[in-house]
Tab-separated table of C-alpha atoms and ligand atoms in Angstrom:
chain	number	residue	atom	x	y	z
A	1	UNK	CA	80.551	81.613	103.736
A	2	UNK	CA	82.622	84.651	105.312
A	3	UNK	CA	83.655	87.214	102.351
A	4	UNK	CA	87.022	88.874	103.777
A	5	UNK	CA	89.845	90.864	102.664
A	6	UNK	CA	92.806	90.830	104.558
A	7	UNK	CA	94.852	93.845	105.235
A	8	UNK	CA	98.924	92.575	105.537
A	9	UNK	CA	102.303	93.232	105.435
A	10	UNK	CA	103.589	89.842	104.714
A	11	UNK	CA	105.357	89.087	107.132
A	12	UNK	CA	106.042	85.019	108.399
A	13	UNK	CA	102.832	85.276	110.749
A	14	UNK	CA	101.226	86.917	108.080
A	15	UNK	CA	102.124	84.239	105.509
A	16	UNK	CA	100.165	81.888	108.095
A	17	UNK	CA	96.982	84.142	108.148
A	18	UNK	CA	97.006	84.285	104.284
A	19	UNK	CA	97.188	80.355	104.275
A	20	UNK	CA	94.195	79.994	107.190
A	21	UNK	CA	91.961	82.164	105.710
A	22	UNK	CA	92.745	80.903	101.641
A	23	UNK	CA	92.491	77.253	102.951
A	24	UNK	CA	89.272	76.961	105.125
A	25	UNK	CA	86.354	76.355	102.970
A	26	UNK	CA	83.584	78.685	104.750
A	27	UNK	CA	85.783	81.919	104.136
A	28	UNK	CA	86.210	83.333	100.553
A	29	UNK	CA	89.396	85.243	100.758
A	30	UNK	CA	88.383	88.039	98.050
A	31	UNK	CA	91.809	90.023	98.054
A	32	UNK	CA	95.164	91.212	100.446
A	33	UNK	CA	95.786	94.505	99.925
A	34	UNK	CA	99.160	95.494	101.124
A	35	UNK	CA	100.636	97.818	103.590
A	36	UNK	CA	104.271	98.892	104.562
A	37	UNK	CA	105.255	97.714	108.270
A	38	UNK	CA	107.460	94.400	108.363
A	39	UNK	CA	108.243	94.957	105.158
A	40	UNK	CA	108.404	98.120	102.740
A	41	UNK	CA	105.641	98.124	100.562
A	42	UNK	CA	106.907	96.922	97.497
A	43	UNK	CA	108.442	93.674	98.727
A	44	UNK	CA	105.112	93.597	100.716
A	45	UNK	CA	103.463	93.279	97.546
A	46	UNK	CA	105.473	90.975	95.890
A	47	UNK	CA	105.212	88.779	98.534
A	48	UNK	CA	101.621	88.239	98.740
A	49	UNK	CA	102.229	87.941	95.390
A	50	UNK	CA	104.135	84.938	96.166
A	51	UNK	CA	102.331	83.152	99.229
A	52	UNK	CA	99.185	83.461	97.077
A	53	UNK	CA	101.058	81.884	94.048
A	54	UNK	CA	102.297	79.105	96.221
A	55	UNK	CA	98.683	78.013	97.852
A	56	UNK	CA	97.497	78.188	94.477
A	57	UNK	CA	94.989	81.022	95.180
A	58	UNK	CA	94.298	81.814	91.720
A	59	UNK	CA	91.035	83.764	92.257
A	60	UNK	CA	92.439	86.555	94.542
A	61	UNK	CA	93.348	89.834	94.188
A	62	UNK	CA	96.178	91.845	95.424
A	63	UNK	CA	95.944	95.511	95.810
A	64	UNK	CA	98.337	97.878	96.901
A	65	UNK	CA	98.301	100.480	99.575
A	66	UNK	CA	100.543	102.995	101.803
A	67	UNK	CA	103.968	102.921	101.813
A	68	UNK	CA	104.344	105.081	104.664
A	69	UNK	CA	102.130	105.902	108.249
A	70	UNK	CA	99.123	108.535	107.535
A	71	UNK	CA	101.065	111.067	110.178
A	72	UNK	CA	104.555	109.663	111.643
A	73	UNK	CA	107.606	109.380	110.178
A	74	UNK	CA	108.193	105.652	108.923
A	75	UNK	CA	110.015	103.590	111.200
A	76	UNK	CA	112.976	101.031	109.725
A	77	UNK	CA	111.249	97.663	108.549
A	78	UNK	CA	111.338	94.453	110.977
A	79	UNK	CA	114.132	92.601	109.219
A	80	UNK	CA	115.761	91.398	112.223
A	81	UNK	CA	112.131	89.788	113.216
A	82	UNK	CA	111.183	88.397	109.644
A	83	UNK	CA	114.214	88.569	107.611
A	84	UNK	CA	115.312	90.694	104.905
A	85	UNK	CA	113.004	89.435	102.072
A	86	UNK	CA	109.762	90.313	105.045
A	87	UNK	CA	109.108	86.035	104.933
A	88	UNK	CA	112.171	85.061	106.429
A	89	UNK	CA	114.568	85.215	103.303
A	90	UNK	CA	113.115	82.482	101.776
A	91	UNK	CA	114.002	83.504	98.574
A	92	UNK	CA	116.772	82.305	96.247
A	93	UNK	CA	119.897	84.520	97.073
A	94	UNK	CA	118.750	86.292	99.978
A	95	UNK	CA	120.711	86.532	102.951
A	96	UNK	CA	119.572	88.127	106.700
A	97	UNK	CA	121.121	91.906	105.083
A	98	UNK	CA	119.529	91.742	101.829
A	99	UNK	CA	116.825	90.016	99.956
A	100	UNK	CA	117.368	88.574	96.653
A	101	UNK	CA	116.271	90.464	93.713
A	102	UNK	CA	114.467	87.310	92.304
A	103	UNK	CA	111.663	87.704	89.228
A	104	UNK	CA	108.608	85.309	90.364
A	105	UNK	CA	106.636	82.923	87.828
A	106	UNK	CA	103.003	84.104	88.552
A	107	UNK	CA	100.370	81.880	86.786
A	108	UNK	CA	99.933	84.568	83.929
A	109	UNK	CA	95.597	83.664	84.239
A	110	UNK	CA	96.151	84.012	88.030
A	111	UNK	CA	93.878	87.500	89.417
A	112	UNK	CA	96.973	87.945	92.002
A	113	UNK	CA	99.194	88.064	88.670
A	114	UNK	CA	98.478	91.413	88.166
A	115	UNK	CA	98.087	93.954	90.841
A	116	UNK	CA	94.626	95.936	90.776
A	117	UNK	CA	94.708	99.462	89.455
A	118	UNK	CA	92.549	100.571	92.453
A	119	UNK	CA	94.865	101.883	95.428
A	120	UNK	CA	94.281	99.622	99.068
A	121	UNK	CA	91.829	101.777	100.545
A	122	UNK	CA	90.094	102.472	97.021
A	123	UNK	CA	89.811	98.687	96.861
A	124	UNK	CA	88.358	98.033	99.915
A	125	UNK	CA	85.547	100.697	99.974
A	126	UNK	CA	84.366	99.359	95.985
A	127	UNK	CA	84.700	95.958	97.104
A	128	UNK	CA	82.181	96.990	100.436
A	129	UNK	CA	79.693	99.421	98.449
A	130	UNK	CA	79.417	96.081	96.074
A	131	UNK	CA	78.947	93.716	98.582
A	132	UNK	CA	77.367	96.090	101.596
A	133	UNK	CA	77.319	93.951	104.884
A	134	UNK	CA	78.996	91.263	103.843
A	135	UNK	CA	82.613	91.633	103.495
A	136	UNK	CA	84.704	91.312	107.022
A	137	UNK	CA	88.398	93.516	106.876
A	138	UNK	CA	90.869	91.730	108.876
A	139	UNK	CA	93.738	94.078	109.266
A	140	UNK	CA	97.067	92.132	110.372
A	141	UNK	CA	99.578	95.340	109.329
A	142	UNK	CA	99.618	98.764	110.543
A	143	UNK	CA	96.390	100.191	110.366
A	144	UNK	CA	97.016	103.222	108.038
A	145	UNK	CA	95.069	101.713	104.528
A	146	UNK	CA	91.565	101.082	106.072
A	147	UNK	CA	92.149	104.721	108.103
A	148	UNK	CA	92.479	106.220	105.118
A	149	UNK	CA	89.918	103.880	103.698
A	150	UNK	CA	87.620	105.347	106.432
A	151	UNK	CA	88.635	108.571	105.920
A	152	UNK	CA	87.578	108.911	102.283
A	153	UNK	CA	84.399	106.795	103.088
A	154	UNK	CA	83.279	107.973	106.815
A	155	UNK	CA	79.705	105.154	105.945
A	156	UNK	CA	82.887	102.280	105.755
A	157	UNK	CA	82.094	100.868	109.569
A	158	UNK	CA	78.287	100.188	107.969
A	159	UNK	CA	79.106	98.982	105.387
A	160	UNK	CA	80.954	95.979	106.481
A	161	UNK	CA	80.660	92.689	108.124
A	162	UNK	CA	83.178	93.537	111.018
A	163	UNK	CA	86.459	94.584	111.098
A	164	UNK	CA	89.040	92.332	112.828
A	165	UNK	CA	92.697	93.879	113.825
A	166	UNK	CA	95.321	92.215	114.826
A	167	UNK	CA	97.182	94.762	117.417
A	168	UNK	CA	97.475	96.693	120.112
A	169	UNK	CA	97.893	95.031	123.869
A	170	UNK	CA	96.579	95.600	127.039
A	171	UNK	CA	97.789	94.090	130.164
A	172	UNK	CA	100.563	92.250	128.400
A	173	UNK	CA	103.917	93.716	127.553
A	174	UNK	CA	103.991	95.244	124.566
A	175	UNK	CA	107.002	93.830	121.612
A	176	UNK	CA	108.446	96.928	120.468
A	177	UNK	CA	107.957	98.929	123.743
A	178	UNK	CA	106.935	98.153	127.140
A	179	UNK	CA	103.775	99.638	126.517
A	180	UNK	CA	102.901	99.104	122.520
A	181	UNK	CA	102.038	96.554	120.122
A	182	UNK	CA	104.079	96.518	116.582
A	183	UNK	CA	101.119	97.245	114.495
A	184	UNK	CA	99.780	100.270	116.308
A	185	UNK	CA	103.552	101.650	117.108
A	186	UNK	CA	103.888	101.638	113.222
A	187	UNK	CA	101.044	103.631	112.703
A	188	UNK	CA	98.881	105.005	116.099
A	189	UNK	CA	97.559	107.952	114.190
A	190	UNK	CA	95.407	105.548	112.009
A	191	UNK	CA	94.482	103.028	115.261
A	192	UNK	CA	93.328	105.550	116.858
A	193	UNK	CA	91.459	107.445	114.286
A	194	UNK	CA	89.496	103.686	114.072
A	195	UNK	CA	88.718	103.294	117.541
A	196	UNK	CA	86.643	106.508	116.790
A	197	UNK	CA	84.639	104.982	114.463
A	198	UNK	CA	81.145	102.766	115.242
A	199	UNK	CA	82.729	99.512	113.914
A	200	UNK	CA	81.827	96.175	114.492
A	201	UNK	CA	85.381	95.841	115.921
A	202	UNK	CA	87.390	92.660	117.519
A	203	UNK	CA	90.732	94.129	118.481
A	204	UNK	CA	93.308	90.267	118.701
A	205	UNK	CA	96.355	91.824	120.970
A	206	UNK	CA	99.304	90.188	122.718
A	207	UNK	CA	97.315	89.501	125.279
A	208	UNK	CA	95.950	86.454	123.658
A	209	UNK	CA	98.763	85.977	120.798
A	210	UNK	CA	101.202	85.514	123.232
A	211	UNK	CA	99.108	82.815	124.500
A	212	UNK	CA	99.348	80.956	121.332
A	213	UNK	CA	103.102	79.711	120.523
A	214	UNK	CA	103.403	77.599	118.004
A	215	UNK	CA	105.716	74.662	118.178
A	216	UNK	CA	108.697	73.912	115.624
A	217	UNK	CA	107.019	70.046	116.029
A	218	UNK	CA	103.470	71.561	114.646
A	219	UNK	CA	105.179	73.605	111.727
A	220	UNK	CA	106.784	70.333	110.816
A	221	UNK	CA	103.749	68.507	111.138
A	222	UNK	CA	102.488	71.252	108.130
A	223	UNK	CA	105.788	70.425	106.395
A	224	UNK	CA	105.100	66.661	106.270
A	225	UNK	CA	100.879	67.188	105.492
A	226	UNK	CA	100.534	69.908	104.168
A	227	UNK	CA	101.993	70.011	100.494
A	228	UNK	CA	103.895	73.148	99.289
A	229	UNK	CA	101.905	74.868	101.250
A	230	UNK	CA	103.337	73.549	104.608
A	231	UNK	CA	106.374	73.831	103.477
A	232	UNK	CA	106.247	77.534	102.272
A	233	UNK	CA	105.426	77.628	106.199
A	234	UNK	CA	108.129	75.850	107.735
A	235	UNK	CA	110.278	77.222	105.340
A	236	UNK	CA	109.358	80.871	106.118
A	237	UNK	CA	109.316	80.663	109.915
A	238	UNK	CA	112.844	79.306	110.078
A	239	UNK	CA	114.226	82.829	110.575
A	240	UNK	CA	111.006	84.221	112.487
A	241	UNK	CA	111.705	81.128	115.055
A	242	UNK	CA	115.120	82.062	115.630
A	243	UNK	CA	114.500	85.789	116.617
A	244	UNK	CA	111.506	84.417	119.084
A	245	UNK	CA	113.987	82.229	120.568
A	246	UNK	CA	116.032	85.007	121.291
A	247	UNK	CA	112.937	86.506	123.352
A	248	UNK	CA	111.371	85.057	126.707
A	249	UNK	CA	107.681	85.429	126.056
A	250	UNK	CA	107.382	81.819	127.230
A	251	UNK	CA	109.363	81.440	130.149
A	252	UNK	CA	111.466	77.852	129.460
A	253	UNK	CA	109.638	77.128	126.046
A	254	UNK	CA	109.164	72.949	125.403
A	255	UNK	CA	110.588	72.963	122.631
A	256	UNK	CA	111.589	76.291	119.711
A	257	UNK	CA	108.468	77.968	118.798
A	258	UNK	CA	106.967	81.844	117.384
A	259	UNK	CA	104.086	83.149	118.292
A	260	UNK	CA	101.228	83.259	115.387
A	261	UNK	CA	99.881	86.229	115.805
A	262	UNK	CA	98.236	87.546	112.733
A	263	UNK	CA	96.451	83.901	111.930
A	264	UNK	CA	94.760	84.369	115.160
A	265	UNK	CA	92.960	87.017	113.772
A	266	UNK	CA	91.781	84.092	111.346
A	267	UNK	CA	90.719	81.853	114.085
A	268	UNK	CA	88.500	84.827	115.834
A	269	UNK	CA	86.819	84.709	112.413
A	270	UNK	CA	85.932	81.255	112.535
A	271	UNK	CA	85.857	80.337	115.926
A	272	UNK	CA	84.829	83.114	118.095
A	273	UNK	CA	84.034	81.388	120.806
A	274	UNK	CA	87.410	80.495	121.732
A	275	UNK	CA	88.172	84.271	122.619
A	276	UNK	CA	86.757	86.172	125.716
A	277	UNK	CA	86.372	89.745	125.367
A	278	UNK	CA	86.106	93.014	127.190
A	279	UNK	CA	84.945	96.009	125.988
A	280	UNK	CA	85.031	99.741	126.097
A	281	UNK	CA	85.933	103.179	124.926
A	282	UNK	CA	89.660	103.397	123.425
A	283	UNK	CA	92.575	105.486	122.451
A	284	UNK	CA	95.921	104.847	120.909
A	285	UNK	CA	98.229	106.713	122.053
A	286	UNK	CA	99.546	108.815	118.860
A	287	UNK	CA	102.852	109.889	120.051
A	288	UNK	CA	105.622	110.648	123.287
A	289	UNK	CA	107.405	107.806	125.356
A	290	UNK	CA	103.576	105.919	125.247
A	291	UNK	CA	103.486	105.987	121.431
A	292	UNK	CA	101.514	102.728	120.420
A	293	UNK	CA	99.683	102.222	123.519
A	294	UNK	CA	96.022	100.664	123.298
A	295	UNK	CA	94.188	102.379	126.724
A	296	UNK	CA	90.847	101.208	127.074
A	297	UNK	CA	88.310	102.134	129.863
A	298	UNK	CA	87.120	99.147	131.329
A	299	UNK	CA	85.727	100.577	134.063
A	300	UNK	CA	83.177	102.875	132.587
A	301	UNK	CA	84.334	105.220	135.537
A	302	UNK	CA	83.784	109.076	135.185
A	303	UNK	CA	86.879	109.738	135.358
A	304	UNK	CA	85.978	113.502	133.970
A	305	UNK	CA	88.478	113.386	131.244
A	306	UNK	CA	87.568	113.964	127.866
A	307	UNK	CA	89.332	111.887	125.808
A	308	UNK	CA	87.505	108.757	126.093
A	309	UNK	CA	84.149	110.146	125.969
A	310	UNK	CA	81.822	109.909	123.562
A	311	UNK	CA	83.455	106.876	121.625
A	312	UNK	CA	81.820	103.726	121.248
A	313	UNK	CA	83.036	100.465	122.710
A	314	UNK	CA	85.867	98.723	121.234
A	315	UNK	CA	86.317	94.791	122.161
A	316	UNK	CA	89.556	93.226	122.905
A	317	UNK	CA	90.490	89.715	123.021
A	318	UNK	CA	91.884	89.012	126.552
A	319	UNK	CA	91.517	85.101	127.261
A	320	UNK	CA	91.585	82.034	124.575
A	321	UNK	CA	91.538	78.644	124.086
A	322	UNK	CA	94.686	78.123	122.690
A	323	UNK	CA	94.669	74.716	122.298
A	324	UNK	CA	91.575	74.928	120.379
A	325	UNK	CA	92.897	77.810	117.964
A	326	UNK	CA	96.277	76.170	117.474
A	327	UNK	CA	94.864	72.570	116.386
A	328	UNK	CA	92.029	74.553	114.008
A	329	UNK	CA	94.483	76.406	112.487
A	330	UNK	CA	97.205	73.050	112.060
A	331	UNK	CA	93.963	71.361	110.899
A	332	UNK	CA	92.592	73.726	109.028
A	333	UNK	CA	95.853	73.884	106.361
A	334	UNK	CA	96.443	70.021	106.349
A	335	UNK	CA	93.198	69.204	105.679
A	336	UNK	CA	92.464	71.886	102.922
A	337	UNK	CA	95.389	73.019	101.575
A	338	UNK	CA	95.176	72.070	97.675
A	339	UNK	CA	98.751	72.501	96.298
B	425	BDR	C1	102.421	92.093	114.450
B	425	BDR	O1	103.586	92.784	114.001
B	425	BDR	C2	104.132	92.146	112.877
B	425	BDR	O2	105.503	91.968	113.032
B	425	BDR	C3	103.421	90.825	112.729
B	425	BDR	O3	103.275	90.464	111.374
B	425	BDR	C4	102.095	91.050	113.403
B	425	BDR	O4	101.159	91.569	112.493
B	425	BDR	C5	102.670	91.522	115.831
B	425	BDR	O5	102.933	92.540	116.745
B	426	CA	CA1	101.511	91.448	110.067
């Protein structure tokens, strides 16, 4: 059994990750704690509230973190990506400009029902001084809560499991620039101030999200299997499927599809072995025309620069099954979901 918190900014993809990691029966899912980045921080919130509400995921917690990057000014929220509402306007009322102001009937005995008095990063370093070596993060927002969590407590990196990130890119084209990944742009300061750190560290980049499209004929599949829960899905990626049409990462796509990013970070928990890796010293590039952009030094040259010295190696995820990941993940929520 895998103890993890997830670090989000619900977010469509991120409604899948929550799902994948809730539904599989050898993680525990002990909390999200929320972030700012699709999403401002307070619908963040409310809409892990939600997702958690809908799977049934009584025994969760929801904490709240940083409503705004640890250096950088904030940058507008992704509405045109994942709606208004941050999962596709899927509630009552919303429309693509504005999200409905909609009260939402939490199950009063629910933990998620109430969110935790301890701030994000507050949350996450009790939670791993109570459970030392056991807990894996798995960060699918901008990085600034488990920087700052790592900032207050510099012993964080031993005293987890691993640390998982979703972001960053390396030989792939970045989404919000040519050169950076959504998740670091929002917040380089804090990516890079992790790739400092001596974390067990898997970063899950475009390079292999991009890889892993996922079909509007598998979403229906959840839809038709998968309870509410499947439905919450399809539901919430009918927006989030639309603005990846509008983009070519798959050049003449089968059929309409999104990429499913943040649950990949999921499947790397479970199923490691459908990743390949590479490894080495990293930076993230914290501001300029590069802003956002993961550099690692896969060469181990000496190039006689300083900035990549003395770090330890970070490992990104650069090939993958995608097959395998996409059917675990499909599998994974029909075959466990429970409402
Ligand atoms: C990342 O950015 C967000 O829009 C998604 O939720 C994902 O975490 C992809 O670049
Ligand atoms: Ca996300």
């Amino acid at each position: 059994m895998r103890k993890i918190i997830l670090d989000t900014d619900p977010g469509c993809d991120d409604a899948m990750a929550i799902a994948y990691a809730f539904c599989h029966p050898q993680i525990e899912l002990l909390a999200l704690t929320t972030v700012f980045g699709n999403i401002n921080v307070g619908y963040s919130t409310r809409n892990a509230q939600f997702i958690l509400e809908t799977l049934g995921a009584t025994k969760v917690a929801v904490a709240k973190g940083a409503a705004v990057p640890s250096v950088q000014t904030p940058l507008p929220p992704a509405d045109f990506v994942h709606g208004a509402d941050g999962i596709g306007n899927v509630y009552p009322g919303s429309t693509p400009d504005k999200p409905a102001e909609v009260t939402i009937n939490l199950n009063p005995d629910a933990r998620h029902a109430v969110v935790e008095e301890l701030d994000a990063a507050d949350f996450i370093i009790a939670s791993a001084r109570a459970n030392p070596g056991e807990i894996t993060l798995v960060a699918v927002g901008p990085l600034t809560n488990i920087a700052e969590a790592y900032r207050r407590e510099p012993q964080l990196p031993t005293l987890v499991a691993g640390l998982v990130i979703m972001g960053g890119t390396v030989d792939e084209p970045g989404n919000v620039t040519p050169l950076a990944e959504a998740n670091f742009f929002n917040d380089p300061h804090a990516a890079d101030s992790l790739m400092a750190g001596d974390w067990p560290m898997t970063l899950i980049g475009l390079d292999v999200t991009h890889k892993i499209m996922l079909g509007d004929s598998a979403l229906k599949r959840m839809d038709n299997n998968a309870g509410q829960t499947g439905s919450l899905l399809w539901e919430s990626s009918r927006f989030y499927v639309d603005f990846y049409m509008t983009k070519s990462v798959v050049d003449n796509p089968p059929e309409r599809q999104c990429a499913m990013h943040d649950a990949a970070a999921i499947a790397y928990v479970l199923i490691p072995d459908a990743f390949e890796v590479q490894s080495g010293p990293a930076r993230v590039i914290p501001d300029g025309m590069a802003s956002g952009q993961l550099a690692i030094d896969r060469k181990g040259y000496d190039y006689g620069t300083l900035h990549w010295q003395d770090r330890p190696a970070t490992h990104a995820c650069m090939a993958v099954d995608s097959e395998r990941v996409r059917e675990h993940f499909l599998q994974t929520i029909i075959e466990h979901h429970i409402r």
